[in-house]
mmCIF file of C-alpha atoms in Angstrom:
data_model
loop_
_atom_site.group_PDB
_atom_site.id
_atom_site.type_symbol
_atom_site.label_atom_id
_atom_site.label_comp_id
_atom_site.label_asym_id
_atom_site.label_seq_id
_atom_site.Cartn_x
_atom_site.Cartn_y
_atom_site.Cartn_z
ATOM 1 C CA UNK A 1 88.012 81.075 79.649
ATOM 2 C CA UNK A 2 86.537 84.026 80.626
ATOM 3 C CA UNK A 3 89.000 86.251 83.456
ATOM 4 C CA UNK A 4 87.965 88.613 86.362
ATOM 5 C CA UNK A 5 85.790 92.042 85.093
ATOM 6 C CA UNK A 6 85.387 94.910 86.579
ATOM 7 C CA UNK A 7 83.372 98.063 85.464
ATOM 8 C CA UNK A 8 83.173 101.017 85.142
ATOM 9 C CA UNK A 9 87.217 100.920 84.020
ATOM 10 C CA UNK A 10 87.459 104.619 85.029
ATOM 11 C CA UNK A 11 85.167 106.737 87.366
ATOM 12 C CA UNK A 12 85.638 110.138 87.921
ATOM 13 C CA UNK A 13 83.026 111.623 91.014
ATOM 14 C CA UNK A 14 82.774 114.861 93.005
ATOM 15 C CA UNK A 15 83.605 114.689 96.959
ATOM 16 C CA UNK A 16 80.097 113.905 99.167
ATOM 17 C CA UNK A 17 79.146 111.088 95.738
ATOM 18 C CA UNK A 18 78.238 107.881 96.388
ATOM 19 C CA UNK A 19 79.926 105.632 93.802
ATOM 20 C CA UNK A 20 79.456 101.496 92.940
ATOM 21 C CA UNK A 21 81.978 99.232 91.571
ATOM 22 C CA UNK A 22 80.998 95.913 89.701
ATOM 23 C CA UNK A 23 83.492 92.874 89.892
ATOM 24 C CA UNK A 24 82.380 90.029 87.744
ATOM 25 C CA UNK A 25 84.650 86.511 89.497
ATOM 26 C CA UNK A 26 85.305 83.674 87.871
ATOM 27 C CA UNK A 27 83.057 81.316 87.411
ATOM 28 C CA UNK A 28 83.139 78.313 89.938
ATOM 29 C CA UNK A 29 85.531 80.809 92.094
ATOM 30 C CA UNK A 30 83.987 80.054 95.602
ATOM 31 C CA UNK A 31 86.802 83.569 96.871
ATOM 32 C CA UNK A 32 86.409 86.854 96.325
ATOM 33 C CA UNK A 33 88.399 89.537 96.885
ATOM 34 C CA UNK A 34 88.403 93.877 96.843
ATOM 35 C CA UNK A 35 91.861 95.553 97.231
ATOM 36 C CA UNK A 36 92.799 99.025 96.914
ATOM 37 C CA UNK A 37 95.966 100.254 95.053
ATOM 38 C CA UNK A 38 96.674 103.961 95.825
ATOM 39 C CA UNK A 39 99.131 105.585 93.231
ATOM 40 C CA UNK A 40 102.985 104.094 93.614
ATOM 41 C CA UNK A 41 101.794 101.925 96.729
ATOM 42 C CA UNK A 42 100.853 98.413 97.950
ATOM 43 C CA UNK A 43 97.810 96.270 97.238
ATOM 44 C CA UNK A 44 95.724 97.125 100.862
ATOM 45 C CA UNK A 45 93.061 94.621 101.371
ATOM 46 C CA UNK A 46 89.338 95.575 101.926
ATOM 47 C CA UNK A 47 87.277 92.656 102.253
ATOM 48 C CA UNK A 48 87.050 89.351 101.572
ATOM 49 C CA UNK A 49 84.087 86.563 100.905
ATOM 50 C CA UNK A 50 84.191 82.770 100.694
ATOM 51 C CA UNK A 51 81.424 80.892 99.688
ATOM 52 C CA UNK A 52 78.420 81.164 102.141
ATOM 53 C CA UNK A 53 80.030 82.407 104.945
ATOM 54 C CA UNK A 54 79.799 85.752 106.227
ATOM 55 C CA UNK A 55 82.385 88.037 104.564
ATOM 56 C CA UNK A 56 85.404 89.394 106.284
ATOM 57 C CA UNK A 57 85.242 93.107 106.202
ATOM 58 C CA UNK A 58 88.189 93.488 108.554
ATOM 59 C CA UNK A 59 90.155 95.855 106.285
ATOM 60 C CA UNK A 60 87.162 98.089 105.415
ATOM 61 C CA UNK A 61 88.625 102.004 106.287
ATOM 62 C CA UNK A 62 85.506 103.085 107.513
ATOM 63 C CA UNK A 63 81.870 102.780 107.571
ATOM 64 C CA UNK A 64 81.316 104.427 104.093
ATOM 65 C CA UNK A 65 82.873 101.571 102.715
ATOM 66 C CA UNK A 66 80.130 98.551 102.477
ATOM 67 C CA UNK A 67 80.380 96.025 99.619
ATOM 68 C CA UNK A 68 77.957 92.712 99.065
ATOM 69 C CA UNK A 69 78.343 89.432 96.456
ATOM 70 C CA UNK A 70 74.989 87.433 95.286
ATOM 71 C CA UNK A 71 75.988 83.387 96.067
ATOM 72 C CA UNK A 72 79.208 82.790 94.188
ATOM 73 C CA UNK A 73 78.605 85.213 91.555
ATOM 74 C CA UNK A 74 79.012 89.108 91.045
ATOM 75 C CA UNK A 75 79.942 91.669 93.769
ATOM 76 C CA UNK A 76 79.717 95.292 94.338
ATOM 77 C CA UNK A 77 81.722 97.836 96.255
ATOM 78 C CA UNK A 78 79.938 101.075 97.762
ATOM 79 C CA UNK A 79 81.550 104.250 98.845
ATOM 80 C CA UNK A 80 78.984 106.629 100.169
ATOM 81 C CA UNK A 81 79.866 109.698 100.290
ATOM 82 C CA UNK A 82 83.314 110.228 98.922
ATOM 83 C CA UNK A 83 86.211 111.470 99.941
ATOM 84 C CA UNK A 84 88.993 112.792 98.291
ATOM 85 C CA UNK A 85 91.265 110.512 99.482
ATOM 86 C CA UNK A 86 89.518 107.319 98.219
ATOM 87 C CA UNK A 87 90.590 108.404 94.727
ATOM 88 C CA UNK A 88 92.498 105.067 93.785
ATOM 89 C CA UNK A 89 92.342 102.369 91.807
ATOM 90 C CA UNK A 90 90.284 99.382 93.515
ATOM 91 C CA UNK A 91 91.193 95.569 92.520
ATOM 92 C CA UNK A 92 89.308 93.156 92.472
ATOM 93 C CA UNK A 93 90.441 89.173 92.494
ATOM 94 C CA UNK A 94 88.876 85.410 92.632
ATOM 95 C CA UNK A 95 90.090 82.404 93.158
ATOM 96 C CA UNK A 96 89.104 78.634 93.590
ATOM 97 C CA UNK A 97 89.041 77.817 97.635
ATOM 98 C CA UNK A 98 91.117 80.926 98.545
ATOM 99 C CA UNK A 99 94.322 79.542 97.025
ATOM 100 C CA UNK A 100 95.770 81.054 93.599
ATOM 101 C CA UNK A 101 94.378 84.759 93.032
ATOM 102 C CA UNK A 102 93.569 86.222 89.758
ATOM 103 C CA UNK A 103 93.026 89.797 89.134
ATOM 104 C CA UNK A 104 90.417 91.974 87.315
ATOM 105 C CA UNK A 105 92.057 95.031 85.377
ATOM 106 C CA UNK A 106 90.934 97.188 88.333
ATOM 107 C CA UNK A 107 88.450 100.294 88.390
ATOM 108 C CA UNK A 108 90.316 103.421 88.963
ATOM 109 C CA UNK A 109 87.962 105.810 91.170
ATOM 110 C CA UNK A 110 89.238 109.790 91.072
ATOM 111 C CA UNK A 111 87.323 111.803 93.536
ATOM 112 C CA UNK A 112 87.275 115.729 92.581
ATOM 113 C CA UNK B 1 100.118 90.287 111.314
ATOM 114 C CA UNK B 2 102.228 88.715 108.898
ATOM 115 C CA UNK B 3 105.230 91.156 108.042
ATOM 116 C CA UNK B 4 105.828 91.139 104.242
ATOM 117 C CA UNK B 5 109.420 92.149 103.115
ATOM 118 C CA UNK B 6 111.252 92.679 99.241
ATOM 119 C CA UNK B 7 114.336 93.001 98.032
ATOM 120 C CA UNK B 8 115.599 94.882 96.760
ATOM 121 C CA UNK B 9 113.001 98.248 96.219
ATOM 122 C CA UNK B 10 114.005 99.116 92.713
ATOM 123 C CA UNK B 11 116.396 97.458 89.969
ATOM 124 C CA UNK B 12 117.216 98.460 86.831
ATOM 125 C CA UNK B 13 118.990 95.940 84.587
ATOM 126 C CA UNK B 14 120.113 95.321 80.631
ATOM 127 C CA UNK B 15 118.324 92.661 78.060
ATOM 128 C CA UNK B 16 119.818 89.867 78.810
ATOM 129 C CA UNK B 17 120.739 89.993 82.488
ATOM 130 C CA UNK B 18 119.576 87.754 85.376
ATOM 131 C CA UNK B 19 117.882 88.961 88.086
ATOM 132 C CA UNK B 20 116.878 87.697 91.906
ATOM 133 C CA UNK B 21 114.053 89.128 93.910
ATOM 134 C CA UNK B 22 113.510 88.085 97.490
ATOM 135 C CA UNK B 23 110.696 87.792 99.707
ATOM 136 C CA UNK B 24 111.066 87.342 103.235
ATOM 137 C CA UNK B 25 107.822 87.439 105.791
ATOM 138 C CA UNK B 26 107.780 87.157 109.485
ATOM 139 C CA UNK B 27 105.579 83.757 110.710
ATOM 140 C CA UNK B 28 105.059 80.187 109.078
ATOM 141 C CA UNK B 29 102.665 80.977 105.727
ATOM 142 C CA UNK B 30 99.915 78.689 104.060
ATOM 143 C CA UNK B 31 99.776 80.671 100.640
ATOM 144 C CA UNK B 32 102.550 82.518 98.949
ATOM 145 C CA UNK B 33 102.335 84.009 95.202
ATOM 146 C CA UNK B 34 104.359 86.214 93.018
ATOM 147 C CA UNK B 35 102.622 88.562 90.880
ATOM 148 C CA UNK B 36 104.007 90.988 88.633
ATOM 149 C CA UNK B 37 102.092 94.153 87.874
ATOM 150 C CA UNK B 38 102.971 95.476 84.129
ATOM 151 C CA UNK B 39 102.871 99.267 83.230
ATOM 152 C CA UNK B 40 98.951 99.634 82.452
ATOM 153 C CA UNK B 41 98.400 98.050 85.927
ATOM 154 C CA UNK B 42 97.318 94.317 85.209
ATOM 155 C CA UNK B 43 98.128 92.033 88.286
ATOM 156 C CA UNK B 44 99.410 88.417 86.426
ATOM 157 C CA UNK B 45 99.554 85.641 89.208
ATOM 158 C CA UNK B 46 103.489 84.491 88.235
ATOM 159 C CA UNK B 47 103.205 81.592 90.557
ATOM 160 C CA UNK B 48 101.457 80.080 93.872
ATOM 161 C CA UNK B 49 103.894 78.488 95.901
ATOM 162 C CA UNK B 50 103.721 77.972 99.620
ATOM 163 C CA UNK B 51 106.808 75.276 99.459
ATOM 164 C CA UNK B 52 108.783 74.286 97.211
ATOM 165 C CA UNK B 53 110.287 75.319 93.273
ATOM 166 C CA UNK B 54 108.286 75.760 90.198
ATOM 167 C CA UNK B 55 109.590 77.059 86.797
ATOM 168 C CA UNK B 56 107.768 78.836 84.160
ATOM 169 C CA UNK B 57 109.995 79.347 81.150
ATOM 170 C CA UNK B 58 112.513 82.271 81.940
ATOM 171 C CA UNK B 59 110.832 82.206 85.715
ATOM 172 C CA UNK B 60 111.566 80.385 88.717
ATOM 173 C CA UNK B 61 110.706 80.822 92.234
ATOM 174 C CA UNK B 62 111.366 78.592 95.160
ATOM 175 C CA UNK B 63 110.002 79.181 98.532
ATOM 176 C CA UNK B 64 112.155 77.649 101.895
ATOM 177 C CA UNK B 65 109.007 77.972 104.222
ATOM 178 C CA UNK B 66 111.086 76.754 107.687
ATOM 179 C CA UNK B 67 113.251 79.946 106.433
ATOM 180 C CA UNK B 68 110.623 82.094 105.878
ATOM 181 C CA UNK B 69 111.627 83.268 102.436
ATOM 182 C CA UNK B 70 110.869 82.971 98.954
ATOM 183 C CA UNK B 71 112.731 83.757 95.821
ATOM 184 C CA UNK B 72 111.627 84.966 92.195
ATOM 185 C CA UNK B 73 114.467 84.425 89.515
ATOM 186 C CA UNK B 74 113.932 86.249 86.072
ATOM 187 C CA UNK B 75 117.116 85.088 83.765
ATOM 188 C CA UNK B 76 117.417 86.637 80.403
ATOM 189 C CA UNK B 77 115.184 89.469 81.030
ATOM 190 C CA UNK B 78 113.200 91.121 78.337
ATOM 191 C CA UNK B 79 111.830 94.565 78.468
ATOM 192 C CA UNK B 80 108.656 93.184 78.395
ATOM 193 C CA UNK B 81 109.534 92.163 82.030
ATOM 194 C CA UNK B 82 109.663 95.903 83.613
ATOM 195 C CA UNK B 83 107.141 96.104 85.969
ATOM 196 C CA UNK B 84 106.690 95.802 89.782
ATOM 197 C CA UNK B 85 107.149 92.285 91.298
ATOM 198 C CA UNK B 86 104.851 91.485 93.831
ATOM 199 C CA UNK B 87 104.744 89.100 97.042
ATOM 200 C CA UNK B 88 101.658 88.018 98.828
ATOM 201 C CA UNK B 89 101.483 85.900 102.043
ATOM 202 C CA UNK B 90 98.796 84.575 104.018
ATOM 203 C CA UNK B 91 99.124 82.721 107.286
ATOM 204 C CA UNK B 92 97.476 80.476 110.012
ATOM 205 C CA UNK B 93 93.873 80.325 109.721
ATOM 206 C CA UNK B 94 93.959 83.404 107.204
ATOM 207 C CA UNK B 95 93.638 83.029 103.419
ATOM 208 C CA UNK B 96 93.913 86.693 102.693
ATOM 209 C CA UNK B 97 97.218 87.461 101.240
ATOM 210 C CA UNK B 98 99.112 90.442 102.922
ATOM 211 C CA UNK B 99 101.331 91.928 100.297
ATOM 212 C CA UNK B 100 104.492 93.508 100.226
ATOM 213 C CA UNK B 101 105.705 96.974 99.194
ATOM 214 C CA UNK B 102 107.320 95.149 95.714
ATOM 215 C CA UNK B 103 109.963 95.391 93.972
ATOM 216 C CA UNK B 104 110.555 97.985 91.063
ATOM 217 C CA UNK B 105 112.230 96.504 87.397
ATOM 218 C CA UNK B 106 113.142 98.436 84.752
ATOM 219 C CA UNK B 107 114.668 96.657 81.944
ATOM 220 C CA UNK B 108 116.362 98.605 79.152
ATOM 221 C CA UNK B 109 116.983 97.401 76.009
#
């Protein structure tokens, strides 16, 4: 079946932007997950929803980093006003009952 | 929370070797996967395996949770396996995977 998608694949934005990224789960994946994956470094977690319940936006770096997901379906990821160093590229991943992740090909964001 | 630690940083091996990568984290986990990210940057999810040993053709992994470590065995590697190897742990109440720095392969032919 069908995997994780995310668009755009590639964004490239001037500083003080706002920019949205699409991630398309899974369907029947009641998880959702954003990442970020800065050049020759870790995966660093962002946020993370689960069904109904209210999302956990612990790893958000600040507040121009906001994202939302409709039920069990799509989810966006805004960054208002950007920054130079949110240039990265941001993952994002499903999964059935927050167990096994897959991962979309990522959207790699290059702030200018 | 959790500490997530690999082993070794960076390996470079010939076709045909085996290989051993090793995961060790800091408190009892409820989730642990391998993942290994190729060179275009695609994530695959190798295995999920809080306890236990799986096998997946040339891969293993086994996972000694009262030891808090997990292993990821590559034998006969191909080129096709370069890439960085991934761990990700989550813990107590938590199902969002911390993940470790990864391990660097390089496999030349």
């Amino acid at each position: 079946g069908a995997g994780v998608s995310q668009s755009p694949s590639n964004k490239v934005t001037e500083k003080g932007k706002d920019v949205e990224l699409r991630c398309d789960p899974i369907s029947g994946h009641t998880a959702l997950y954003w990442y970020r994956q800065r050049l020759g470094q870790g995966l660093e977690f962002l946020i993370y929803f689960q069904g109904n319940s209210a999302p956990d936006k612990s790893g958000l770096p600040s507040d121009r980093f906001s994202a939302e997901r409709t039920g069990e379906s799509v989810s966006t990821l805004t960054i208002q006003r950007t920054q130079q160093e949110d240039s990265a590229v941001y993952l994002c991943a499903s999964s059935l009952e927050s167990r096994r992740l897959d991962f979309g090909p990522g959207t790699r964001l290059t702030v200018t | 929370g959790i500490q997530v630690e690999q082993s070794p940083p960076d390996l470079i091996l010939q076709e045909g070797a085996n290989s051993t990568l090793r995961c060790n984290f800091s408190d009892s986990v409820n989730n642990l996967q391998w993942f290994h990210q190729n060179p275009w940057g695609q994530l695959i999810n190798l295995f999920y395996i809080p306890s236990g040993t799986k096998q997946n053709g040339r891969l293993s992994a086994t996972t000694v949770a009262t030891e808090r470590y997990s292993l990821l065995y590559i034998s006969s590697s191909q080129t096709t396996d370069s890439g960085v190897y991934f761990c990700a742990v989550g813990s107590g109440g938590s199902y969002i995977p911390t993940f470790g720095r990864g391990t660097s392969l390089i496999v030349h032919p």
